[in-house]
PDB file of C-alpha atoms in Angstrom:
ATOM      1  CA  MET A   1      55.867   9.370   9.155  1.00 35.00           C
ATOM      2  CA  GLY A   2      52.335  10.532   9.957  1.00 50.00           C
ATOM      3  CA  ILE A   3      49.945  10.701  12.890  1.00 53.00           C
ATOM      4  CA  ASP A   4      50.506   8.212  15.711  1.00 51.00           C
ATOM      5  CA  HIS A   5      47.289   6.166  15.752  1.00 45.00           C
ATOM      6  CA  SER A   6      48.568   3.719  18.360  1.00 44.00           C
ATOM      7  CA  THR A   7      46.443   5.126  21.185  1.00 51.00           C
ATOM      8  CA  GLY A   8      43.310   3.807  19.508  1.00 70.00           C
ATOM      9  CA  GLY A   9      41.376   7.050  19.774  1.00 90.00           C
ATOM     10  CA  SER A  10      39.268   8.714  17.095  1.00 95.00           C
ATOM     11  CA  LEU A  11      40.123  11.303  14.498  1.00 97.00           C
ATOM     12  CA  LEU A  12      37.776  14.272  14.721  1.00 98.00           C
ATOM     13  CA  LEU A  13      37.189  15.846  11.314  1.00 98.00           C
ATOM     14  CA  VAL A  14      35.693  19.349  11.410  1.00 98.00           C
ATOM     15  CA  SER A  15      34.211  21.076   8.389  1.00 96.00           C
ATOM     16  CA  SER A  16      31.567  23.485   7.231  1.00 92.00           C
ATOM     17  CA  ALA A  17      29.099  22.253   4.638  1.00 87.00           C
ATOM     18  CA  GLY A  18      29.574  22.261   0.875  1.00 84.00           C
ATOM     19  CA  GLY A  19      32.997  22.094  -0.714  1.00 87.00           C
ATOM     20  CA  HIS A  20      34.895  22.021   2.596  1.00 92.00           C
ATOM     21  CA  LEU A  21      33.105  18.813   3.558  1.00 93.00           C
ATOM     22  CA  GLU A  22      33.636  17.237   0.131  1.00 92.00           C
ATOM     23  CA  GLU A  23      37.345  18.082   0.311  1.00 94.00           C
ATOM     24  CA  LEU A  24      37.882  16.722   3.804  1.00 97.00           C
ATOM     25  CA  LEU A  25      36.017  13.509   3.042  1.00 95.00           C
ATOM     26  CA  ARG A  26      38.075  12.904  -0.089  1.00 93.00           C
ATOM     27  CA  ILE A  27      41.434  13.788   1.492  1.00 96.00           C
ATOM     28  CA  SER A  28      40.663  11.708   4.604  1.00 96.00           C
ATOM     29  CA  GLN A  29      40.699   8.640   2.385  1.00 92.00           C
ATOM     30  CA  ARG A  30      44.379   9.410   1.785  1.00 93.00           C
ATOM     31  CA  PHE A  31      45.455   9.909   5.413  1.00 95.00           C
ATOM     32  CA  ALA A  32      43.178   7.676   7.526  1.00 93.00           C
ATOM     33  CA  LYS A  33      44.506   4.182   8.177  1.00 89.00           C
ATOM     34  CA  PRO A  34      42.313   1.092   7.624  1.00 89.00           C
ATOM     35  CA  GLY A  35      39.986   0.622  10.574  1.00 90.00           C
ATOM     36  CA  GLN A  36      40.633   4.132  11.919  1.00 92.00           C
ATOM     37  CA  VAL A  37      37.668   5.456  13.889  1.00 94.00           C
ATOM     38  CA  ILE A  38      36.489   8.793  12.476  1.00 96.00           C
ATOM     39  CA  GLU A  39      33.937  11.235  13.878  1.00 97.00           C
ATOM     40  CA  TRP A  40      32.703  14.408  12.238  1.00 98.00           C
ATOM     41  CA  VAL A  41      31.661  17.891  13.305  1.00 97.00           C
ATOM     42  CA  THR A  42      29.624  19.608  10.586  1.00 96.00           C
ATOM     43  CA  PRO A  43      26.274  21.368  10.085  1.00 92.00           C
ATOM     44  CA  PHE A  44      23.366  19.096   9.242  1.00 90.00           C
ATOM     45  CA  SER A  45      22.337  19.174   5.595  1.00 84.00           C
ATOM     46  CA  SER A  46      21.085  16.777   2.944  1.00 81.00           C
ATOM     47  CA  GLN A  47      24.706  16.660   1.783  1.00 83.00           C
ATOM     48  CA  SER A  48      26.140  15.609   5.150  1.00 88.00           C
ATOM     49  CA  ALA A  49      23.282  13.157   5.710  1.00 89.00           C
ATOM     50  CA  SER A  50      24.031  11.326   2.469  1.00 86.00           C
ATOM     51  CA  LEU A  51      27.839  11.578   2.489  1.00 89.00           C
ATOM     52  CA  LEU A  52      28.279  10.616   6.161  1.00 93.00           C
ATOM     53  CA  ALA A  53      25.349   8.217   6.547  1.00 90.00           C
ATOM     54  CA  ASP A  54      27.546   5.486   8.058  1.00 91.00           C
ATOM     55  CA  ASP A  55      29.684   7.726  10.279  1.00 93.00           C
ATOM     56  CA  VAL A  56      29.347   9.309  13.712  1.00 96.00           C
ATOM     57  CA  VAL A  57      28.347  12.942  13.116  1.00 96.00           C
ATOM     58  CA  HIS A  58      28.095  15.700  15.719  1.00 96.00           C
ATOM     59  CA  THR A  59      25.920  18.330  14.096  1.00 95.00           C
ATOM     60  CA  VAL A  60      26.462  22.023  14.740  1.00 94.00           C
ATOM     61  CA  PRO A  61      24.555  25.136  13.618  1.00 90.00           C
ATOM     62  CA  TYR A  62      25.548  26.836  10.405  1.00 82.00           C
ATOM     63  CA  VAL A  63      28.405  29.260  11.096  1.00 77.00           C
ATOM     64  CA  GLY A  64      28.428  32.002   8.511  1.00 70.00           C
ATOM     65  CA  PRO A  65      31.492  33.866   7.273  1.00 66.00           C
ATOM     66  CA  ARG A  66      32.803  36.188  10.000  1.00 71.00           C
ATOM     67  CA  ASP A  67      30.025  35.193  12.452  1.00 76.00           C
ATOM     68  CA  LEU A  68      32.059  35.832  15.605  1.00 75.00           C
ATOM     69  CA  LYS A  69      29.136  35.320  17.995  1.00 84.00           C
ATOM     70  CA  MET A  70      28.468  31.789  16.724  1.00 85.00           C
ATOM     71  CA  VAL A  71      32.200  31.019  16.671  1.00 83.00           C
ATOM     72  CA  SER A  72      32.488  31.929  20.359  1.00 86.00           C
ATOM     73  CA  ARG A  73      29.487  29.757  21.264  1.00 90.00           C
ATOM     74  CA  GLN A  74      30.993  26.781  19.471  1.00 93.00           C
ATOM     75  CA  PHE A  75      34.323  27.233  21.260  1.00 95.00           C
ATOM     76  CA  PHE A  76      32.834  26.305  24.647  1.00 94.00           C
ATOM     77  CA  LYS A  77      31.080  23.286  23.121  1.00 95.00           C
ATOM     78  CA  ALA A  78      34.368  22.259  21.520  1.00 97.00           C
ATOM     79  CA  ILE A  79      36.173  22.433  24.886  1.00 97.00           C
ATOM     80  CA  GLN A  80      33.555  20.127  26.419  1.00 96.00           C
ATOM     81  CA  MET A  81      33.671  17.659  23.558  1.00 96.00           C
ATOM     82  CA  LEU A  82      37.441  17.504  23.176  1.00 97.00           C
ATOM     83  CA  GLY A  83      37.900  17.354  26.945  1.00 96.00           C
ATOM     84  CA  THR A  84      36.579  13.787  26.939  1.00 95.00           C
ATOM     85  CA  GLY A  85      40.035  12.607  25.870  1.00 94.00           C
ATOM     86  CA  ARG A  86      38.894  10.237  23.142  1.00 94.00           C
ATOM     87  CA  TYR A  87      40.429  12.071  20.166  1.00 97.00           C
ATOM     88  CA  VAL A  88      43.979  11.517  18.893  1.00 96.00           C
ATOM     89  CA  ALA A  89      43.844  14.406  16.399  1.00 97.00           C
ATOM     90  CA  VAL A  90      41.576  17.173  15.105  1.00 98.00           C
ATOM     91  CA  ILE A  91      41.688  17.908  11.373  1.00 98.00           C
ATOM     92  CA  SER A  92      39.820  20.562   9.407  1.00 98.00           C
ATOM     93  CA  THR A  93      39.516  22.116   5.968  1.00 97.00           C
ATOM     94  CA  GLY A  94      37.549  25.111   7.366  1.00 89.00           C
ATOM     95  CA  ALA A  95      35.720  27.362   7.129  1.00 86.00           C
ATOM     96  CA  ALA A  96      34.542  29.379  10.177  1.00 90.00           C
ATOM     97  CA  ILE A  97      33.654  26.279  12.230  1.00 93.00           C
ATOM     98  CA  ALA A  98      37.362  25.331  12.146  1.00 94.00           C
ATOM     99  CA  VAL A  99      38.414  28.213  14.388  1.00 94.00           C
ATOM    100  CA  PRO A 100      36.712  27.183  17.679  1.00 95.00           C
ATOM    101  CA  TYR A 101      37.541  23.477  17.345  1.00 97.00           C
ATOM    102  CA  LEU A 102      41.173  23.932  16.330  1.00 97.00           C
ATOM    103  CA  THR A 103      41.670  26.519  19.076  1.00 97.00           C
ATOM    104  CA  ALA A 104      40.139  24.217  21.683  1.00 97.00           C
ATOM    105  CA  ALA A 105      42.278  21.313  20.455  1.00 98.00           C
ATOM    106  CA  ARG A 106      45.485  23.297  20.868  1.00 97.00           C
ATOM    107  CA  ILE A 107      44.497  24.474  24.349  1.00 97.00           C
ATOM    108  CA  LEU A 108      43.985  20.810  25.273  1.00 97.00           C
ATOM    109  CA  ASN A 109      47.264  19.819  23.567  1.00 97.00           C
ATOM    110  CA  ILE A 110      45.578  17.569  20.987  1.00 98.00           C
ATOM    111  CA  PRO A 111      47.470  17.211  17.656  1.00 97.00           C
ATOM    112  CA  THR A 112      45.817  19.645  15.273  1.00 98.00           C
ATOM    113  CA  HIS A 113      45.892  19.980  11.479  1.00 98.00           C
ATOM    114  CA  TYR A 114      44.442  22.581   9.136  1.00 98.00           C
ATOM    115  CA  ILE A 115      44.289  21.824   5.396  1.00 98.00           C
ATOM    116  CA  GLU A 116      43.617  25.000   3.427  1.00 97.00           C
ATOM    117  CA  SER A 117      40.865  24.685   0.844  1.00 94.00           C
ATOM    118  CA  ALA A 118      41.775  24.037  -2.779  1.00 93.00           C
ATOM    119  CA  ALA A 119      39.818  27.219  -3.496  1.00 87.00           C
ATOM    120  CA  ARG A 120      42.805  29.195  -2.170  1.00 90.00           C
ATOM    121  CA  SER A 121      45.392  28.940  -4.934  1.00 87.00           C
ATOM    122  CA  LEU A 122      47.349  32.095  -4.024  1.00 88.00           C
ATOM    123  CA  THR A 123      47.074  32.862  -0.309  1.00 91.00           C
ATOM    124  CA  PRO A 124      45.378  31.478   2.826  1.00 94.00           C
ATOM    125  CA  SER A 125      41.738  32.216   3.560  1.00 92.00           C
ATOM    126  CA  LEU A 126      40.639  34.320   6.523  1.00 90.00           C
ATOM    127  CA  THR A 127      40.301  31.102   8.530  1.00 93.00           C
ATOM    128  CA  GLY A 128      43.814  30.087   7.496  1.00 96.00           C
ATOM    129  CA  ARG A 129      45.230  33.459   8.480  1.00 95.00           C
ATOM    130  CA  ILE A 130      43.608  33.119  11.900  1.00 94.00           C
ATOM    131  CA  VAL A 131      44.555  29.531  12.750  1.00 96.00           C
ATOM    132  CA  GLN A 132      48.156  29.898  11.534  1.00 97.00           C
ATOM    133  CA  HIS A 133      48.796  31.832  14.736  1.00 97.00           C
ATOM    134  CA  LEU A 134      47.830  28.860  16.938  1.00 97.00           C
ATOM    135  CA  PRO A 135      51.057  27.469  18.485  1.00 96.00           C
ATOM    136  CA  GLY A 136      51.818  23.934  17.358  1.00 97.00           C
ATOM    137  CA  ILE A 137      49.196  23.622  14.626  1.00 98.00           C
ATOM    138  CA  LYS A 138      50.264  21.820  11.435  1.00 98.00           C
ATOM    139  CA  LEU A 139      49.329  23.743   8.275  1.00 98.00           C
ATOM    140  CA  TYR A 140      48.918  22.448   4.724  1.00 98.00           C
ATOM    141  CA  THR A 141      48.393  24.144   1.377  1.00 97.00           C
ATOM    142  CA  GLN A 142      47.104  22.318  -1.684  1.00 96.00           C
ATOM    143  CA  TYR A 143      49.320  24.423  -3.965  1.00 94.00           C
ATOM    144  CA  GLU A 144      53.067  23.871  -4.048  1.00 94.00           C
ATOM    145  CA  ALA A 145      53.558  27.382  -5.477  1.00 93.00           C
ATOM    146  CA  TRP A 146      52.846  29.042  -2.116  1.00 95.00           C
ATOM    147  CA  SER A 147      54.102  26.316   0.208  1.00 96.00           C
ATOM    148  CA  SER A 148      56.658  27.328   2.834  1.00 96.00           C
ATOM    149  CA  ARG A 149      58.248  26.139   6.066  1.00 95.00           C
ATOM    150  CA  LYS A 150      54.985  27.028   7.786  1.00 96.00           C
ATOM    151  CA  TRP A 151      52.600  25.728   5.087  1.00 98.00           C
ATOM    152  CA  GLN A 152      53.419  22.202   3.928  1.00 97.00           C
ATOM    153  CA  PHE A 153      52.416  20.785   0.551  1.00 97.00           C
ATOM    154  CA  GLN A 154      51.203  17.172   0.603  1.00 95.00           C
ATOM    155  CA  GLY A 155      49.097  17.198  -2.542  1.00 95.00           C
ATOM    156  CA  SER A 156      45.733  18.417  -3.774  1.00 95.00           C
ATOM    157  CA  VAL A 157      42.186  17.165  -3.694  1.00 95.00           C
ATOM    158  CA  PHE A 158      42.330  17.379  -7.495  1.00 94.00           C
ATOM    159  CA  ASP A 159      45.270  14.979  -7.800  1.00 93.00           C
ATOM    160  CA  GLY A 160      44.603  12.011 -10.037  1.00 91.00           C
ATOM    161  CA  PHE A 161      42.187  13.659 -12.468  1.00 95.00           C
ATOM    162  CA  ARG A 162      42.904  14.117 -16.180  1.00 94.00           C
ATOM    163  CA  ALA A 163      40.706  14.995 -19.163  1.00 94.00           C
ATOM    164  CA  GLU A 164      40.533  13.271 -22.521  1.00 94.00           C
ATOM    165  CA  ALA A 165      38.637  14.092 -25.708  1.00 93.00           C
ATOM    166  CA  LEU A 166      35.511  12.187 -26.693  1.00 90.00           C
ATOM    167  CA  PRO A 167      35.026  11.012 -30.260  1.00 87.00           C
ATOM    168  CA  GLY A 168      32.013  12.204 -32.228  1.00 81.00           C
ATOM    169  CA  THR A 169      29.291  14.650 -31.245  1.00 81.00           C
ATOM    170  CA  VAL A 170      27.279  14.466 -28.016  1.00 85.00           C
ATOM    171  CA  ARG A 171      23.659  15.551 -27.985  1.00 92.00           C
ATOM    172  CA  CYS A 172      22.651  17.681 -24.994  1.00 96.00           C
ATOM    173  CA  ARG A 173      19.735  15.709 -23.559  1.00 96.00           C
ATOM    174  CA  ARG A 174      20.340  15.942 -19.818  1.00 97.00           C
ATOM    175  CA  VAL A 175      21.759  18.971 -17.998  1.00 98.00           C
ATOM    176  CA  VAL A 176      22.653  19.552 -14.360  1.00 98.00           C
ATOM    177  CA  VAL A 177      23.005  23.106 -13.061  1.00 98.00           C
ATOM    178  CA  THR A 178      24.222  23.386  -9.471  1.00 97.00           C
ATOM    179  CA  LEU A 179      24.871  26.596  -7.566  1.00 96.00           C
ATOM    180  CA  GLY A 180      25.782  24.875  -4.315  1.00 90.00           C
ATOM    181  CA  THR A 181      24.025  25.216  -0.975  1.00 83.00           C
ATOM    182  CA  MET A 182      25.337  28.551   0.327  1.00 82.00           C
ATOM    183  CA  GLN A 183      22.994  30.485   2.548  1.00 82.00           C
ATOM    184  CA  ASN A 184      22.376  34.210   2.016  1.00 88.00           C
ATOM    185  CA  TYR A 185      24.186  34.409  -1.329  1.00 94.00           C
ATOM    186  CA  GLY A 186      22.108  34.026  -4.478  1.00 96.00           C
ATOM    187  CA  PHE A 187      23.482  33.708  -8.002  1.00 98.00           C
ATOM    188  CA  ARG A 188      20.759  34.886 -10.361  1.00 98.00           C
ATOM    189  CA  ARG A 189      23.280  36.082 -12.971  1.00 98.00           C
ATOM    190  CA  ALA A 190      24.364  32.480 -13.498  1.00 98.00           C
ATOM    191  CA  VAL A 191      20.792  31.225 -13.891  1.00 98.00           C
ATOM    192  CA  GLU A 192      19.995  33.902 -16.476  1.00 98.00           C
ATOM    193  CA  ALA A 193      23.206  33.115 -18.409  1.00 98.00           C
ATOM    194  CA  VAL A 194      22.481  29.383 -18.464  1.00 98.00           C
ATOM    195  CA  LEU A 195      18.909  29.965 -19.652  1.00 98.00           C
ATOM    196  CA  ARG A 196      20.208  32.181 -22.448  1.00 98.00           C
ATOM    197  CA  VAL A 197      22.701  29.593 -23.691  1.00 98.00           C
ATOM    198  CA  LEU A 198      20.422  26.570 -23.351  1.00 97.00           C
ATOM    199  CA  ALA A 199      17.877  28.396 -25.510  1.00 97.00           C
ATOM    200  CA  GLN A 200      20.477  28.459 -28.304  1.00 96.00           C
ATOM    201  CA  LEU A 201      20.805  24.670 -28.513  1.00 96.00           C
ATOM    202  CA  PRO A 202      19.503  23.112 -31.756  1.00 94.00           C
ATOM    203  CA  GLU A 203      17.155  20.986 -29.627  1.00 94.00           C
ATOM    204  CA  PRO A 204      16.036  21.803 -26.070  1.00 94.00           C
ATOM    205  CA  PRO A 205      17.314  19.423 -23.365  1.00 96.00           C
ATOM    206  CA  GLU A 206      14.913  16.710 -22.318  1.00 96.00           C
ATOM    207  CA  GLU A 207      15.739  17.237 -18.649  1.00 97.00           C
ATOM    208  CA  VAL A 208      17.411  19.999 -16.615  1.00 98.00           C
ATOM    209  CA  LEU A 209      18.058  19.593 -12.895  1.00 98.00           C
ATOM    210  CA  TRP A 210      18.481  22.944 -11.153  1.00 98.00           C
ATOM    211  CA  GLN A 211      20.036  23.115  -7.682  1.00 97.00           C
ATOM    212  CA  THR A 212      19.759  26.827  -7.017  1.00 97.00           C
ATOM    213  CA  GLY A 213      20.154  27.271  -3.266  1.00 94.00           C
ATOM    214  CA  CYS A 214      18.726  30.579  -2.045  1.00 95.00           C
ATOM    215  CA  THR A 215      18.821  32.228  -5.499  1.00 97.00           C
ATOM    216  CA  ASP A 216      15.787  34.357  -6.321  1.00 96.00           C
ATOM    217  CA  LEU A 217      14.078  32.722  -9.305  1.00 97.00           C
ATOM    218  CA  SER A 218      11.061  35.013  -9.541  1.00 97.00           C
ATOM    219  CA  GLY A 219       9.979  35.569 -13.138  1.00 97.00           C
ATOM    220  CA  LEU A 220      12.306  32.882 -14.501  1.00 97.00           C
ATOM    221  CA  PRO A 221      11.138  29.632 -16.182  1.00 96.00           C
ATOM    222  CA  VAL A 222      13.046  27.484 -13.685  1.00 96.00           C
ATOM    223  CA  GLN A 223      11.866  24.907 -11.179  1.00 94.00           C
ATOM    224  CA  GLY A 224      14.799  25.139  -8.821  1.00 96.00           C
ATOM    225  CA  ARG A 225      15.528  23.058  -5.736  1.00 96.00           C
ATOM    226  CA  ILE A 226      17.258  24.606  -2.739  1.00 93.00           C
ATOM    227  CA  THR A 227      19.263  21.447  -2.056  1.00 90.00           C
ATOM    228  CA  VAL A 228      19.664  18.063  -3.686  1.00 91.00           C
ATOM    229  CA  PRO A 229      21.062  15.141  -1.642  1.00 87.00           C
ATOM    230  CA  SER A 230      24.630  14.320  -2.654  1.00 84.00           C
ATOM    231  CA  THR A 231      23.802  10.790  -3.793  1.00 88.00           C
ATOM    232  CA  GLU A 232      20.962  12.034  -5.998  1.00 92.00           C
ATOM    233  CA  LEU A 233      23.074  14.866  -7.381  1.00 93.00           C
ATOM    234  CA  ALA A 234      25.982  12.541  -8.144  1.00 92.00           C
ATOM    235  CA  ALA A 235      23.653  10.131  -9.939  1.00 95.00           C
ATOM    236  CA  ALA A 236      22.162  12.958 -12.002  1.00 97.00           C
ATOM    237  CA  ILE A 237      25.616  14.302 -12.915  1.00 97.00           C
ATOM    238  CA  ALA A 238      26.752  10.823 -13.935  1.00 96.00           C
ATOM    239  CA  GLN A 239      23.858  10.685 -16.414  1.00 96.00           C
ATOM    240  CA  ALA A 240      24.230  14.274 -17.605  1.00 97.00           C
ATOM    241  CA  ASP A 241      25.638  15.352 -20.954  1.00 97.00           C
ATOM    242  CA  LEU A 242      26.405  18.799 -19.551  1.00 98.00           C
ATOM    243  CA  VAL A 243      27.234  20.102 -16.069  1.00 98.00           C
ATOM    244  CA  ILE A 244      27.253  23.821 -15.277  1.00 98.00           C
ATOM    245  CA  ALA A 245      28.138  24.909 -11.744  1.00 98.00           C
ATOM    246  CA  HIS A 246      29.245  27.770  -9.603  1.00 97.00           C
ATOM    247  CA  ALA A 247      32.984  27.470  -9.005  1.00 96.00           C
ATOM    248  CA  GLY A 248      32.755  25.901  -5.576  1.00 92.00           C
ATOM    249  CA  VAL A 249      35.163  23.082  -4.781  1.00 92.00           C
ATOM    250  CA  GLY A 250      32.338  20.695  -3.852  1.00 90.00           C
ATOM    251  CA  SER A 251      30.457  21.276  -7.086  1.00 93.00           C
ATOM    252  CA  ALA A 252      33.650  20.924  -9.137  1.00 95.00           C
ATOM    253  CA  LEU A 253      34.537  17.681  -7.372  1.00 94.00           C
ATOM    254  CA  ALA A 254      31.038  16.292  -7.881  1.00 93.00           C
ATOM    255  CA  ALA A 255      31.430  16.780 -11.623  1.00 96.00           C
ATOM    256  CA  LEU A 256      34.999  15.487 -11.874  1.00 96.00           C
ATOM    257  CA  MET A 257      34.331  12.385  -9.791  1.00 93.00           C
ATOM    258  CA  THR A 258      31.565  11.353 -12.171  1.00 94.00           C
ATOM    259  CA  GLY A 259      33.699  11.945 -15.238  1.00 95.00           C
ATOM    260  CA  ARG A 260      32.244  15.232 -16.407  1.00 96.00           C
ATOM    261  CA  THR A 261      34.117  18.328 -17.570  1.00 97.00           C
ATOM    262  CA  PRO A 262      32.120  21.143 -15.956  1.00 98.00           C
ATOM    263  CA  ILE A 263      31.550  24.709 -17.027  1.00 98.00           C
ATOM    264  CA  LEU A 264      32.387  26.694 -13.885  1.00 98.00           C
ATOM    265  CA  ILE A 265      30.881  30.139 -13.374  1.00 98.00           C
ATOM    266  CA  PRO A 266      32.642  31.957 -10.499  1.00 97.00           C
ATOM    267  CA  ARG A 267      30.668  33.998  -8.001  1.00 97.00           C
ATOM    268  CA  GLN A 268      31.974  37.539  -7.575  1.00 96.00           C
ATOM    269  CA  ALA A 269      31.948  39.695  -4.465  1.00 94.00           C
ATOM    270  CA  ARG A 270      31.197  42.920  -6.339  1.00 96.00           C
ATOM    271  CA  HIS A 271      27.833  41.457  -7.350  1.00 96.00           C
ATOM    272  CA  GLY A 272      27.046  40.333  -3.794  1.00 95.00           C
ATOM    273  CA  GLU A 273      27.435  36.647  -4.719  1.00 96.00           C
ATOM    274  CA  HIS A 274      30.119  35.777  -2.146  1.00 92.00           C
ATOM    275  CA  VAL A 275      32.334  37.345   0.509  1.00 86.00           C
ATOM    276  CA  ASP A 276      35.347  37.443  -1.833  1.00 89.00           C
ATOM    277  CA  ASP A 277      36.546  36.270  -5.254  1.00 91.00           C
ATOM    278  CA  HIS A 278      38.178  32.970  -4.355  1.00 89.00           C
ATOM    279  CA  GLN A 279      35.913  31.129  -6.818  1.00 93.00           C
ATOM    280  CA  LEU A 280      37.778  32.884  -9.617  1.00 93.00           C
ATOM    281  CA  MET A 281      40.970  31.247  -8.343  1.00 89.00           C
ATOM    282  CA  ILE A 282      39.627  27.698  -8.335  1.00 91.00           C
ATOM    283  CA  ALA A 283      37.901  28.036 -11.723  1.00 95.00           C
ATOM    284  CA  ARG A 284      41.049  29.387 -13.370  1.00 93.00           C
ATOM    285  CA  HIS A 285      43.202  26.695 -11.763  1.00 92.00           C
ATOM    286  CA  LEU A 286      40.985  23.874 -13.018  1.00 95.00           C
ATOM    287  CA  ALA A 287      40.817  25.464 -16.457  1.00 96.00           C
ATOM    288  CA  GLU A 288      44.627  25.573 -16.546  1.00 94.00           C
ATOM    289  CA  ARG A 289      44.697  21.860 -15.709  1.00 93.00           C
ATOM    290  CA  GLY A 290      42.252  21.182 -18.540  1.00 95.00           C
ATOM    291  CA  LEU A 291      39.622  19.888 -16.120  1.00 97.00           C
ATOM    292  CA  ALA A 292      36.997  22.616 -16.489  1.00 98.00           C
ATOM    293  CA  ILE A 293      35.885  25.595 -18.542  1.00 98.00           C
ATOM    294  CA  CYS A 294      35.889  28.907 -16.658  1.00 98.00           C
ATOM    295  CA  LYS A 295      33.373  31.537 -17.779  1.00 98.00           C
ATOM    296  CA  ASN A 296      31.784  34.645 -16.343  1.00 97.00           C
ATOM    297  CA  PRO A 297      28.011  34.776 -16.905  1.00 97.00           C
ATOM    298  CA  GLU A 298      28.215  37.513 -19.533  1.00 97.00           C
ATOM    299  CA  ASN A 299      30.807  35.554 -21.533  1.00 97.00           C
ATOM    300  CA  LEU A 300      29.095  32.168 -21.561  1.00 98.00           C
ATOM    301  CA  ARG A 301      28.566  30.984 -25.151  1.00 98.00           C
ATOM    302  CA  LEU A 302      27.112  27.992 -26.982  1.00 97.00           C
ATOM    303  CA  ALA A 303      30.646  27.064 -28.031  1.00 96.00           C
ATOM    304  CA  ASP A 304      31.531  26.546 -24.341  1.00 97.00           C
ATOM    305  CA  VAL A 305      28.685  24.053 -24.024  1.00 96.00           C
ATOM    306  CA  GLN A 306      29.924  22.146 -27.028  1.00 95.00           C
ATOM    307  CA  LEU A 307      33.494  22.141 -25.712  1.00 95.00           C
ATOM    308  CA  ALA A 308      32.446  20.857 -22.280  1.00 96.00           C
ATOM    309  CA  MET A 309      30.515  17.991 -23.830  1.00 96.00           C
ATOM    310  CA  SER A 310      33.443  16.988 -26.047  1.00 95.00           C
ATOM    311  CA  SER A 311      35.651  15.703 -23.193  1.00 94.00           C
ATOM    312  CA  ARG A 312      35.436  13.469 -20.155  1.00 94.00           C
ATOM    313  CA  VAL A 313      37.470  13.281 -16.958  1.00 96.00           C
ATOM    314  CA  ILE A 314      39.341  10.137 -15.939  1.00 95.00           C
ATOM    315  CA  GLU A 315      40.370   9.488 -12.326  1.00 92.00           C
ATOM    316  CA  SER A 316      43.410   7.457 -11.308  1.00 86.00           C
ATOM    317  CA  ARG A 317      43.150   5.126  -8.304  1.00 77.00           C
ATOM    318  CA  ASP A 318      46.864   5.420  -7.500  1.00 77.00           C
ATOM    319  CA  THR A 319      46.872   8.879  -5.899  1.00 84.00           C
ATOM    320  CA  GLN A 320      49.637   9.242  -3.311  1.00 89.00           C
ATOM    321  CA  ALA A 321      48.914   9.431   0.416  1.00 91.00           C
ATOM    322  CA  PHE A 322      48.279  12.781   2.087  1.00 95.00           C
ATOM    323  CA  VAL A 323      50.756  12.530   4.958  1.00 94.00           C
ATOM    324  CA  LEU A 324      49.863  14.405   8.131  1.00 95.00           C
ATOM    325  CA  ALA A 325      52.869  15.464  10.175  1.00 92.00           C
ATOM    326  CA  PRO A 326      53.374  13.839  13.614  1.00 88.00           C
TER     327      PRO A 326
END
């Protein structure tokens, strides 16, 4: 038994940009009933514009990790919005934007659900640790290993994917390198590592698409783009022989959904590339499932490129429903 949709109201889905949005969109297809009205709260970006082009979207400013001032501002806007009474449930995959909207929903006694990101394979994120103290909130982990009475397991965003070997040898003609769209966190180490390995190919690629976000590219032979619309990026990945990405959930999903086995390079906090090392968790998990190759920049080798191009990912259409508790 899941959410009671009989009142005819809307589901409000709340998410930050990037992987959190990709996750919530994909999982919503497993819990939303046919004809269910869905509205979104998310920052405006080329990604949200392309992914949610046909949906009602309430745009909010970017809320950075641990940005308490912006979180407090959004709380009062959330109270106003949710006070209209047109929402039957509020559902979020995080990150910081989840806190004000889930808190406001509980104050107004609206059914509230928090699905922890697939990037958290061992413990909850900071957002998860905060919202788990909200009375009455329903909590979900995407890893059965750390599920509990408090944190339910209803499946993972990566359910339904499997890899299989390709016959023969694939020539590396088209490459996509995506470092996501994070603000304030560059990833120059990854760019330098990819340039080093691509230079070792027997023939240079005919085309390389670089989505580099805010990464400093000075002095490097790279024509990077800060963002690439999701539809364009998906089309490029579908045509690519090789996909190399930071180990964000959104970037991993983009590769898997188009049948590619990505090389994932995790950002690390000690190099100032992220707030913590959760990307190591997701990269290792996908590598264990045979869906990706996990490599630190200094360990990336030509053999990894060849291995990534020798398999493809297949997606099943029979993935079980993600049941939200009543």
